[in-house]
PDB file of C-alpha atoms in Angstrom:
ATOM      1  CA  UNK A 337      -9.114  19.996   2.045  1.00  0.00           C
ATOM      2  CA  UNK A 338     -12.388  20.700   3.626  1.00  0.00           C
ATOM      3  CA  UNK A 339     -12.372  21.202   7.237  1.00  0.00           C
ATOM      4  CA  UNK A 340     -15.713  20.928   8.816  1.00  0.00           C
ATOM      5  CA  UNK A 341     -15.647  17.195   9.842  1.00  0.00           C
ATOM      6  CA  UNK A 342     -17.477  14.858  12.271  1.00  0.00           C
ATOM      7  CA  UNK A 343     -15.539  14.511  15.351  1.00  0.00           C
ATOM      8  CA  UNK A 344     -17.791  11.257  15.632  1.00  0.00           C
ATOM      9  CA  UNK A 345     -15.955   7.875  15.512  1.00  0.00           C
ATOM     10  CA  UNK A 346     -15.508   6.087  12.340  1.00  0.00           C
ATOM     11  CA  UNK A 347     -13.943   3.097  10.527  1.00  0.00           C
ATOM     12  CA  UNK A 348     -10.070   3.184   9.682  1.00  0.00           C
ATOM     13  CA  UNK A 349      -9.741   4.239   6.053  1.00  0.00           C
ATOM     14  CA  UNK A 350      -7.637   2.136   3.387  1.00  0.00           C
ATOM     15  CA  UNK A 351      -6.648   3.540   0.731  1.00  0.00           C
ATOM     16  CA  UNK A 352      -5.108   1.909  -2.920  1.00  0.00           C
ATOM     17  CA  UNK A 353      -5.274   3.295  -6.721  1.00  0.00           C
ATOM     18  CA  UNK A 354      -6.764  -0.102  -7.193  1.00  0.00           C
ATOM     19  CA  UNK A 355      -6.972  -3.650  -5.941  1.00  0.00           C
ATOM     20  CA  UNK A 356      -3.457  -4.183  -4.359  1.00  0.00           C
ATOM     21  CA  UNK A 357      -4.076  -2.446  -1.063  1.00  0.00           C
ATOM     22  CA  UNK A 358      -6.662  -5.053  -0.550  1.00  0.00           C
ATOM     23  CA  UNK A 359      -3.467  -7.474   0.298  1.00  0.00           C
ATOM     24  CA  UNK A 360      -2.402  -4.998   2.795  1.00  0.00           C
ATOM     25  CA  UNK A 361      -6.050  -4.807   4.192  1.00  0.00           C
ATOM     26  CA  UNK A 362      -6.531  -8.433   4.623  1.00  0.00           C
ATOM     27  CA  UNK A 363      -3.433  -8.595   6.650  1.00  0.00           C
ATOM     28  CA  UNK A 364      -4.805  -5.839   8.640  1.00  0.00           C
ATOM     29  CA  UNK A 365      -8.163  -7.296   9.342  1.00  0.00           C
ATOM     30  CA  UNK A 366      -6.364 -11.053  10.208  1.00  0.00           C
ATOM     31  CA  UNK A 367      -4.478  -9.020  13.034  1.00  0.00           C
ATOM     32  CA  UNK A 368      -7.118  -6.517  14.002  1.00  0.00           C
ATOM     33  CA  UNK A 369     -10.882  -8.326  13.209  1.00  0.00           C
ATOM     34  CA  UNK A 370     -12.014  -6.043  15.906  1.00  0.00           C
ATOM     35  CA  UNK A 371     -12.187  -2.780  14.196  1.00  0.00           C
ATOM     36  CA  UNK A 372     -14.400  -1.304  11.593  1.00  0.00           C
ATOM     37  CA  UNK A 373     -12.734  -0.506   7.905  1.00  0.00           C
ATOM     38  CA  UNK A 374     -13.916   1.189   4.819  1.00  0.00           C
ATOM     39  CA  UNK A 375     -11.924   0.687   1.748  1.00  0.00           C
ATOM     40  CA  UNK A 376     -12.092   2.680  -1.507  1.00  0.00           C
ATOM     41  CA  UNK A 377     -10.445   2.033  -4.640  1.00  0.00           C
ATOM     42  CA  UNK A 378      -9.741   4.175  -7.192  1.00  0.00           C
ATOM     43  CA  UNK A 379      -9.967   1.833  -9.733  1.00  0.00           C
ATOM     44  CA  UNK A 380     -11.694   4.795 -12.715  1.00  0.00           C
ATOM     45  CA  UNK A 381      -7.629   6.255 -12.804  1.00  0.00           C
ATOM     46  CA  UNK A 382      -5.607   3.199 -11.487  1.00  0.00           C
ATOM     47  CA  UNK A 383      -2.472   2.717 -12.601  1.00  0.00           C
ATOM     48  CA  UNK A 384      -1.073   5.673 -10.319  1.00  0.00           C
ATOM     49  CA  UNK A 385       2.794   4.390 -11.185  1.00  0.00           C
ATOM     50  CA  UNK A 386       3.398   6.198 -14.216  1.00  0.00           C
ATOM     51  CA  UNK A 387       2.019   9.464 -13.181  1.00  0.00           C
ATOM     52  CA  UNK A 388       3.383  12.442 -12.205  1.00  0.00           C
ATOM     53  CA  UNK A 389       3.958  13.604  -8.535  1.00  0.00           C
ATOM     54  CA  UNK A 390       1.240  16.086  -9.068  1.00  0.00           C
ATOM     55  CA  UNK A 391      -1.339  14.246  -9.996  1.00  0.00           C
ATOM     56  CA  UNK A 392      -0.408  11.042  -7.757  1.00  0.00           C
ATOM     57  CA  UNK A 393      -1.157  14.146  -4.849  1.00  0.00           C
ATOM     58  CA  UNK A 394      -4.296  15.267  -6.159  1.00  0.00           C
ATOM     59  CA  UNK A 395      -5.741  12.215  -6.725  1.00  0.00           C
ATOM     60  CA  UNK A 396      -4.750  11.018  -3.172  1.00  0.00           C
ATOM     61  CA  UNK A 397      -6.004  13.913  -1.533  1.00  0.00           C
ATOM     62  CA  UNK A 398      -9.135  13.496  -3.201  1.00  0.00           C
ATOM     63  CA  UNK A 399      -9.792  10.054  -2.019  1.00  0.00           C
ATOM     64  CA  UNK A 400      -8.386  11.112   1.833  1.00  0.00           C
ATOM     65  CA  UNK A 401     -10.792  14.076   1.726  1.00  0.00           C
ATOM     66  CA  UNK A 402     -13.563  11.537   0.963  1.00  0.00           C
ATOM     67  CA  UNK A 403     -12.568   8.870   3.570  1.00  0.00           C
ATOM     68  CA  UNK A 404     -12.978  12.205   5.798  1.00  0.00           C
ATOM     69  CA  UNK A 405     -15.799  13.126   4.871  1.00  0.00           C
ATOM     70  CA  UNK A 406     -17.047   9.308   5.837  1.00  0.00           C
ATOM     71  CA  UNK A 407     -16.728   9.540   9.159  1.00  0.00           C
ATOM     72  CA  UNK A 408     -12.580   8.101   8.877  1.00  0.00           C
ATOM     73  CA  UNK A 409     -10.175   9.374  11.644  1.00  0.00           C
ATOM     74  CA  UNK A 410      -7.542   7.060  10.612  1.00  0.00           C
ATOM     75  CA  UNK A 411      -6.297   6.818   6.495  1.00  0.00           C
ATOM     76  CA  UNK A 412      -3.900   4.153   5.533  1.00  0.00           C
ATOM     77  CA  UNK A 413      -2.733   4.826   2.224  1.00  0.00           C
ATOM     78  CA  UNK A 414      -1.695   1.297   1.520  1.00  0.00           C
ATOM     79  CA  UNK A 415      -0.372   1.913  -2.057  1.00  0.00           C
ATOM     80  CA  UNK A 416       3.195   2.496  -2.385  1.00  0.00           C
ATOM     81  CA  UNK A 417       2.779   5.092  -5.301  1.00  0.00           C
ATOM     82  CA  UNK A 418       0.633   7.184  -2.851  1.00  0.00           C
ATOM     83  CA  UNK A 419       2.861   6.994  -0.170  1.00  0.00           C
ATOM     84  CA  UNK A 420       5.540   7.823  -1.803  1.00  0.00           C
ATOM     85  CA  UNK A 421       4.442  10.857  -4.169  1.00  0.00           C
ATOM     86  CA  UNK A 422       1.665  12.385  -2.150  1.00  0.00           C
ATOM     87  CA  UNK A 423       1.473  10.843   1.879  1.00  0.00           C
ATOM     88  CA  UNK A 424       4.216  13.944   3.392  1.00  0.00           C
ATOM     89  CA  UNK A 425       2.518  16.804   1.031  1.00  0.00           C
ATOM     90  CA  UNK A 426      -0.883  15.360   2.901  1.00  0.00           C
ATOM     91  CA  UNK A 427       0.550  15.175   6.295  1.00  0.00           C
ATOM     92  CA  UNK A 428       2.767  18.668   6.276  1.00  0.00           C
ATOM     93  CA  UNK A 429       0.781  20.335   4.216  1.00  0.00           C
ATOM     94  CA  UNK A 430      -3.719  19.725   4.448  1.00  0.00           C
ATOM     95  CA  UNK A 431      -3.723  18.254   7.644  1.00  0.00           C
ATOM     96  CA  UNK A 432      -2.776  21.015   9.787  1.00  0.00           C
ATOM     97  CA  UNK A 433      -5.313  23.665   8.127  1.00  0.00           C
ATOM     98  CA  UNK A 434      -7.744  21.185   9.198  1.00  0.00           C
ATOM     99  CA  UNK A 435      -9.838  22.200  12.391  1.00  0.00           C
ATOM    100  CA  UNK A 436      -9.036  19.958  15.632  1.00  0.00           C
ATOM    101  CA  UNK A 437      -6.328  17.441  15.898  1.00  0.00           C
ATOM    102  CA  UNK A 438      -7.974  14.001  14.985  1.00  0.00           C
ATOM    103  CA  UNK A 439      -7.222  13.285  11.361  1.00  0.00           C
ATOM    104  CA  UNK A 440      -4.014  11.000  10.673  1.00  0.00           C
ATOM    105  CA  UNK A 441      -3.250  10.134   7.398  1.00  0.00           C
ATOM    106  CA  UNK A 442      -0.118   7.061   7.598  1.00  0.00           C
ATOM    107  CA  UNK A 443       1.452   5.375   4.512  1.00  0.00           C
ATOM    108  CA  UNK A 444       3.213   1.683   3.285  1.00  0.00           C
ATOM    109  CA  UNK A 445       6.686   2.736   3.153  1.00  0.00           C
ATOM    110  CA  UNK A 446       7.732   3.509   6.733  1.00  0.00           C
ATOM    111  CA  UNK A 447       6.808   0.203   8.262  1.00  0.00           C
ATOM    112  CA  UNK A 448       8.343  -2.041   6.073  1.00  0.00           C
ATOM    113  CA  UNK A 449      11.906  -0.040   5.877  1.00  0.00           C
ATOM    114  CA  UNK A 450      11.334  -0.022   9.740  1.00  0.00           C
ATOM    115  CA  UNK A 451      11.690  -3.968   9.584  1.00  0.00           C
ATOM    116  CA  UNK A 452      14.499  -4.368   7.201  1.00  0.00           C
ATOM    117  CA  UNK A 453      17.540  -3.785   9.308  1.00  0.00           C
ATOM    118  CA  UNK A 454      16.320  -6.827  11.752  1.00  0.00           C
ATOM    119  CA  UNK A 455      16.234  -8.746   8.299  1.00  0.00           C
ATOM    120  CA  UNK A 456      18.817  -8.392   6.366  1.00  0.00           C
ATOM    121  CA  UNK A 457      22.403 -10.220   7.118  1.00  0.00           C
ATOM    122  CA  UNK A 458      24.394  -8.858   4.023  1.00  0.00           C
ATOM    123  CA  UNK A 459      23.320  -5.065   4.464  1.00  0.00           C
ATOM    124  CA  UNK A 460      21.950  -5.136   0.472  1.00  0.00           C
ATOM    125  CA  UNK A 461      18.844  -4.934   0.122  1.00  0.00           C
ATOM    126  CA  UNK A 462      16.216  -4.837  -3.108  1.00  0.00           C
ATOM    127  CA  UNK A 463      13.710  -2.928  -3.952  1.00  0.00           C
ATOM    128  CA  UNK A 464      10.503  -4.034  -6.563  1.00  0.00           C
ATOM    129  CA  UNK A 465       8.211  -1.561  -7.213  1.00  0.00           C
ATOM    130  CA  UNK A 466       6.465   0.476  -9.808  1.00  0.00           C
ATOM    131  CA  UNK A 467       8.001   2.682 -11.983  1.00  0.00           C
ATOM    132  CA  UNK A 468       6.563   5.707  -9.570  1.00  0.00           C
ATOM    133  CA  UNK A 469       7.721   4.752  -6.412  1.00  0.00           C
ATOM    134  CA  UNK A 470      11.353   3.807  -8.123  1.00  0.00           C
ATOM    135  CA  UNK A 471      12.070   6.868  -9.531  1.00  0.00           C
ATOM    136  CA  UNK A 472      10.853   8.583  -6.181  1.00  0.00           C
ATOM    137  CA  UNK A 473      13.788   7.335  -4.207  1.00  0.00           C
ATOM    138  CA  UNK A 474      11.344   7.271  -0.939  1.00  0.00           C
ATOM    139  CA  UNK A 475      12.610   3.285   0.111  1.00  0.00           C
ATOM    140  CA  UNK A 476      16.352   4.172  -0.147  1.00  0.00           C
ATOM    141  CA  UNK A 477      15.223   7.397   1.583  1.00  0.00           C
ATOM    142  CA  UNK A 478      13.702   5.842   4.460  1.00  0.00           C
ATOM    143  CA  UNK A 479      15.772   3.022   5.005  1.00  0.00           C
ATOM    144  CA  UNK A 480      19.175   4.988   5.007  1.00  0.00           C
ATOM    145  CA  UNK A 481      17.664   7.575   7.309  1.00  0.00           C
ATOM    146  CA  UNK A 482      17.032   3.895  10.152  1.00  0.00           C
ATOM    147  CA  UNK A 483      20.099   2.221   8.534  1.00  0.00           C
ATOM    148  CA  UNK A 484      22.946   4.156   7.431  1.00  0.00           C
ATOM    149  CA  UNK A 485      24.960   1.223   6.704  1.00  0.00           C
ATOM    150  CA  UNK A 486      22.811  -0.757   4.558  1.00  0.00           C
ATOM    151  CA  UNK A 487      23.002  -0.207   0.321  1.00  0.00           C
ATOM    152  CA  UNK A 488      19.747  -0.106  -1.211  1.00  0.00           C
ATOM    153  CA  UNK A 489      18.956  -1.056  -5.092  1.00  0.00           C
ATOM    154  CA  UNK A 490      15.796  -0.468  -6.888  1.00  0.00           C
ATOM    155  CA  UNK A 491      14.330  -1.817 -10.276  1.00  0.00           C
ATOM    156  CA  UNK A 492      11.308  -1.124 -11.424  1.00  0.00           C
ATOM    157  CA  UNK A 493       8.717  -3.254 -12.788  1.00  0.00           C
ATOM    158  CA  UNK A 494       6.158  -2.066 -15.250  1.00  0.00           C
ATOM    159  CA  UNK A 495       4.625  -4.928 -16.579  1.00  0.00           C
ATOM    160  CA  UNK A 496       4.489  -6.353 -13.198  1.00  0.00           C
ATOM    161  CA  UNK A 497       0.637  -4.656 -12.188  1.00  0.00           C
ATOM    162  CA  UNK A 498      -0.525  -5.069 -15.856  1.00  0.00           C
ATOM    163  CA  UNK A 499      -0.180  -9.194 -15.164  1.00  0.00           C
ATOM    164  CA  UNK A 500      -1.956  -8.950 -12.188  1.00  0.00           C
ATOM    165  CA  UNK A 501      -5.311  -6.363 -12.758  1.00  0.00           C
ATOM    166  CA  UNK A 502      -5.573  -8.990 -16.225  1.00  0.00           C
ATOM    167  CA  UNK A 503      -5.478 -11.965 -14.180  1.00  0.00           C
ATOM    168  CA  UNK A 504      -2.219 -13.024 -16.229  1.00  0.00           C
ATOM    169  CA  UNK A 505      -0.090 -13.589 -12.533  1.00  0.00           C
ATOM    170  CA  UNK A 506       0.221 -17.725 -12.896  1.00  0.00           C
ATOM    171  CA  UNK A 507       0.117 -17.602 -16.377  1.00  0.00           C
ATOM    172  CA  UNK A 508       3.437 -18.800 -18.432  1.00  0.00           C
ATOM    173  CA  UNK A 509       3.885 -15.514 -20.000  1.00  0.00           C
ATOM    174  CA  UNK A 510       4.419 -13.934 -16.626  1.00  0.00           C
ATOM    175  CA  UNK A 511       7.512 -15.871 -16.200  1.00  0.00           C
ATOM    176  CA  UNK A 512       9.370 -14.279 -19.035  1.00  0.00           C
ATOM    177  CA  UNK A 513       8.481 -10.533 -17.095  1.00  0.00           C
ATOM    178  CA  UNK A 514       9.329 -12.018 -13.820  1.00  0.00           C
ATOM    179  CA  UNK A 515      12.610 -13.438 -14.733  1.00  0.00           C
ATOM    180  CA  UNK A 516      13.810 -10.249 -15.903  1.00  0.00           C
ATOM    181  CA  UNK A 517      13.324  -7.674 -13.620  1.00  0.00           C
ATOM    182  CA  UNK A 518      14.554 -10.066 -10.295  1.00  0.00           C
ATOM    183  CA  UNK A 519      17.733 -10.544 -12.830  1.00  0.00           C
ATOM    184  CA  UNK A 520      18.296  -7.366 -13.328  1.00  0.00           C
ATOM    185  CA  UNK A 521      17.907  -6.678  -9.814  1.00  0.00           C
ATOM    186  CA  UNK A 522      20.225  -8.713  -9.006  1.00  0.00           C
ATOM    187  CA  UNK A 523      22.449  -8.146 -11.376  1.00  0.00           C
ATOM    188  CA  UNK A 524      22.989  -4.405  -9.971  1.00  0.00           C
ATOM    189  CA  UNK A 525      23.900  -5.858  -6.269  1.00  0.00           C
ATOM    190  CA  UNK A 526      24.941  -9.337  -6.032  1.00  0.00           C
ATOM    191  CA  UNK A 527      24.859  -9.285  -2.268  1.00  0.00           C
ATOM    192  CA  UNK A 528      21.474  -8.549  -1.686  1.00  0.00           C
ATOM    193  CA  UNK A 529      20.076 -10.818   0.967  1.00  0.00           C
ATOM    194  CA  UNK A 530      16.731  -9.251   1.082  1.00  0.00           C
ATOM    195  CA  UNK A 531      14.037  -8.105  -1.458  1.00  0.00           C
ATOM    196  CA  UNK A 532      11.082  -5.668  -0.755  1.00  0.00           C
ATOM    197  CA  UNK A 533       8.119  -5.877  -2.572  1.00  0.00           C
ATOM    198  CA  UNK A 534       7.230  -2.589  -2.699  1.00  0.00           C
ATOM    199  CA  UNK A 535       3.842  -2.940  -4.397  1.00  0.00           C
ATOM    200  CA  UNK A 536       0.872  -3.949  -2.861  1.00  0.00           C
ATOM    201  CA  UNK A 537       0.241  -6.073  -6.323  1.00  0.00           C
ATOM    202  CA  UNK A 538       3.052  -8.182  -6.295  1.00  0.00           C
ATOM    203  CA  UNK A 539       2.086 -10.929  -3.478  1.00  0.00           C
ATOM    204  CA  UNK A 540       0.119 -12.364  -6.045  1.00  0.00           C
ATOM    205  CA  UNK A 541       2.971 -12.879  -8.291  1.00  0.00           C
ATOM    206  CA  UNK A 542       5.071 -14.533  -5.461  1.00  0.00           C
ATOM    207  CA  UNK A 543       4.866 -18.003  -6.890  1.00  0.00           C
ATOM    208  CA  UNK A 544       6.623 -16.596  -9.770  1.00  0.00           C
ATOM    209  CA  UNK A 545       9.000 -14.499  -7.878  1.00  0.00           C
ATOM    210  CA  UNK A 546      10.108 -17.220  -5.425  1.00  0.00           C
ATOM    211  CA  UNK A 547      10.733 -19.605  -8.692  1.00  0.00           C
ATOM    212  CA  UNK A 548      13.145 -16.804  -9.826  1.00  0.00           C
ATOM    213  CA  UNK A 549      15.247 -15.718  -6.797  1.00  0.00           C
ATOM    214  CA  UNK A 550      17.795 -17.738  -5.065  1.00  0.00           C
ATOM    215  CA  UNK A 551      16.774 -19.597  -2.009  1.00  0.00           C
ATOM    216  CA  UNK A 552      19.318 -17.341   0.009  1.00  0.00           C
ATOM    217  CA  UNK A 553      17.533 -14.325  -0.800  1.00  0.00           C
ATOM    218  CA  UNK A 554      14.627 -13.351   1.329  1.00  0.00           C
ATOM    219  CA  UNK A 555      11.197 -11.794   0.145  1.00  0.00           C
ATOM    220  CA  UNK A 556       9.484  -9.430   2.016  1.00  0.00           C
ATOM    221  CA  UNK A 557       5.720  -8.470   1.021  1.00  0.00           C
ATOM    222  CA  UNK A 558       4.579  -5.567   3.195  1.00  0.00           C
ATOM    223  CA  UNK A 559       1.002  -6.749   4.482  1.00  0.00           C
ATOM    224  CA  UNK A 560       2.108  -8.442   7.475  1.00  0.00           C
ATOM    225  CA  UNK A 561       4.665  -5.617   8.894  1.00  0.00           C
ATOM    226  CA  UNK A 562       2.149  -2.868   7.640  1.00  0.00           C
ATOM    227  CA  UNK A 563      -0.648  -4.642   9.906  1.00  0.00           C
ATOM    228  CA  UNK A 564       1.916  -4.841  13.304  1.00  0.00           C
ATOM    229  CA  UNK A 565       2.855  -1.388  12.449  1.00  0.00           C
ATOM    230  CA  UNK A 566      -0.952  -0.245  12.474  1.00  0.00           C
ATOM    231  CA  UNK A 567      -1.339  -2.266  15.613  1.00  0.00           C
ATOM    232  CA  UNK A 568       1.366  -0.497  17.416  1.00  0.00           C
ATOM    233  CA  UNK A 569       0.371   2.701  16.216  1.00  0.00           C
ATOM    234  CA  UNK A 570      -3.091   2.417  17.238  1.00  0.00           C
ATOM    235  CA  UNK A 571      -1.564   1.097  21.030  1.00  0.00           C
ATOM    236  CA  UNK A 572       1.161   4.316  21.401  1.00  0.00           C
ATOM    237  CA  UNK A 573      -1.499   6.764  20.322  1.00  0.00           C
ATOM    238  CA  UNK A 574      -5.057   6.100  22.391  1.00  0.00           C
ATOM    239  CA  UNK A 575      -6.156   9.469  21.147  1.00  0.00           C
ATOM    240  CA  UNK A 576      -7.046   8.034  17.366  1.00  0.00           C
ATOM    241  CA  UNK A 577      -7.512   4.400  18.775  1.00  0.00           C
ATOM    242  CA  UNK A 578     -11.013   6.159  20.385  1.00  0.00           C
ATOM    243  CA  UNK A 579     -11.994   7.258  17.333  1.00  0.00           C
ATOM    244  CA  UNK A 580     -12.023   3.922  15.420  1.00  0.00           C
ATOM    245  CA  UNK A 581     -15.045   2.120  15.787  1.00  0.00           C
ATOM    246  CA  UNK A 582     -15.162  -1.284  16.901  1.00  0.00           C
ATOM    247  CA  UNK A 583     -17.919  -3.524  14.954  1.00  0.00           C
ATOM    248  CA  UNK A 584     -16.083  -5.853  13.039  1.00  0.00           C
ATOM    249  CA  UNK A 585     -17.499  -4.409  10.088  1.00  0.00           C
ATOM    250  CA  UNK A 586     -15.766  -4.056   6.499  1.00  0.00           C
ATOM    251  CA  UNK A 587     -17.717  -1.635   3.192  1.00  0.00           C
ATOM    252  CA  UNK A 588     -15.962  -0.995   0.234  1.00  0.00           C
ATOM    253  CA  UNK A 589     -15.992   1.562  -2.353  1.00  0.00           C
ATOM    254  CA  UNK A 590     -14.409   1.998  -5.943  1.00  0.00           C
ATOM    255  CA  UNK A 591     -14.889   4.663  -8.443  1.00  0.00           C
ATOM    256  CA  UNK A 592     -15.234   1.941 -11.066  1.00  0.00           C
ATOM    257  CA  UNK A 593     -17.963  -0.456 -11.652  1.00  0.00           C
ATOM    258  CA  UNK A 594     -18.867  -1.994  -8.843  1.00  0.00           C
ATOM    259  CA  UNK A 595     -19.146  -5.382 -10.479  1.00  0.00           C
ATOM    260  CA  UNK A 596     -15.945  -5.031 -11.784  1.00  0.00           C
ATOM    261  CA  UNK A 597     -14.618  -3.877  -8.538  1.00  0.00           C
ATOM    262  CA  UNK A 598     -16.051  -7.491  -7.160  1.00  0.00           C
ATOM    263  CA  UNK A 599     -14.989  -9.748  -9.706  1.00  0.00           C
ATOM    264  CA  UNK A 600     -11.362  -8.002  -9.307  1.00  0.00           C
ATOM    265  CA  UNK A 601     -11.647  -8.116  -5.448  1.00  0.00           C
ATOM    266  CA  UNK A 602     -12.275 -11.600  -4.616  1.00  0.00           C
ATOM    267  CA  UNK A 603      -9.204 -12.815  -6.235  1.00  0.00           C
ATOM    268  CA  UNK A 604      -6.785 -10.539  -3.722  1.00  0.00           C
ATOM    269  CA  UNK A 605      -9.111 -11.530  -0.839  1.00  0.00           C
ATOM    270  CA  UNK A 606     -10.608 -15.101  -2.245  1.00  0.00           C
ATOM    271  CA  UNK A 607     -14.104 -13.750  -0.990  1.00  0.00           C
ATOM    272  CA  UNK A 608     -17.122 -12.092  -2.170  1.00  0.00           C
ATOM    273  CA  UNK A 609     -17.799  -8.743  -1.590  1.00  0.00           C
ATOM    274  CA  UNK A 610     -20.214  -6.007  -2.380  1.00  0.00           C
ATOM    275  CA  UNK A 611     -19.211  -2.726  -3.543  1.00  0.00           C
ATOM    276  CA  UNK A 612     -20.345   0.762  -3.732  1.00  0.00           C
ATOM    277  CA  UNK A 613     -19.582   3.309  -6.546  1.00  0.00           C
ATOM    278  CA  UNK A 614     -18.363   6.706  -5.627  1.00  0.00           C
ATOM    279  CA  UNK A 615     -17.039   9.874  -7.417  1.00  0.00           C
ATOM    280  CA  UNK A 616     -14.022  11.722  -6.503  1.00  0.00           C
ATOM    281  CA  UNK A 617     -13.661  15.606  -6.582  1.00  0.00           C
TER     282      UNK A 617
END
């Protein structure tokens, strides 16, 4: 990463492969209208599930780099994928050769296995997610290092983004993709009480998922712990809280189109936006 950075305050940074972060930054902004935010989707290379851990990180670190370079203090990477394959690379290995101590880069997946052990009954708990951030074991991770005692299942979900990004997530033919993957889930632990979705995508295909998991089973999307989370963050550690500016202001940017970027946008945040193009390097 480059190091010569503005120690000026700046917006807090979100950061998604594509649209689905935008769930996770509405939460954010419904808790926290105060602050200023600048989004940017990668939406040119999105999906980042299937990819490997090396590009996921490069990728990433090209998108922190140019929240940075904006003016950003504060980086939420509010896509699982990210979080999991690239956010402790970022934070252990290019934040430290940076000059000062003001850049924080924080991530999806701590948060919400923070909240799990206050939520589940049974001890089981689920995991939906992309491919990615299945087969990089980062939820079990997490949540066994907080909760020892509770068993943790994963399954992934491939089709699951697909639905969404094609505006296919109330459709009939979603049900069929649904079904299978909370029955399979299920299937593998019995006793799970409690089901993460751990994809910023999938709160748009929660009509479907609630038709297809028993009423004793809880769903968990991550926007609303991911937004208290921020909240406390920014209250335990005044040193960053400085640096966020405090305008009520919200820009986004996407490596796409931006009038595809819009069209996509306003169904995860049912508003209209504008949009800026940028290129990552």
């Amino acid at each position: 990463m480059k190091v010569a950075l503005t120690e000026k305050p700046g917006p807090i940074g979100v950061f998604d492969s594509g649209y689905g972060g935008l769930t996770i930054l509405h939460e954010i902004r419904q808790l926290m209208p105060q602050y200023d935010y600048l989004y940017l989707g990668d939406n040119a290379r999105t999906p980042y599930g299937t990819r490997s851990f090396e590009v996921v990180y490069e990728f990433t670190r090209e998108a922190v780099q140019k929240l940075f370079d904006l003016g950003c203090h504060l980086v939420i990477l509010a896509c699982n994928t990210a979080s999991a394959k690239a956010l402790k690379t970022i934070q252990q290995n290019d934040l430290p050769k940076m000059e000062g101590e003001t850049r924080r880069v924080l991530g999806v997946i701590r948060p919400t296995a923070e909240c799990i052990g206050q939520i589940t009954h049974s001890r089981h708990v689920g995991i939906l997610a992309t491919s990615g951030t299945i087969s990089s074991g980062s939820y079990p991770l997490e949540i066994r290092k907080l909760y020892p005692d509770i068993a943790v299942s994963g399954e992934a979900c491939p089709m699951w983004v697909p639905l969404v990004e094609n505006y296919e997530y109330d459709s009939p033919g979603a049900d069929y993709f649904v079904e299978k993957r909370i029955g399979n889930l299920l299937r593998k632990d019995p006793a799970i009480d409690t089901i993460i979705l751990g994809c910023t995508h999938y709160p748009l295909l929660l009509n479907k998922i609630l038709k297809y998991t028993p009423r004793n089973v809880r769903i968990v999307p991550q926007g609303e712990y991911v937004a208290y989370s921020l909240k406390d963050y920014l209250q335990r550690h005044t040193e960053i809280e400085t640096l966020c500016t405090q305008s009520g202001t919200c820009r986004f940017l996407t490596t796409e189109s931006p009038d595809k970027f819009v069209e996509s946008a306003s169904i995860f945040l049912r508003q209209h936006v504008e949009a800026e193009r940028v290129v990552l390097e």
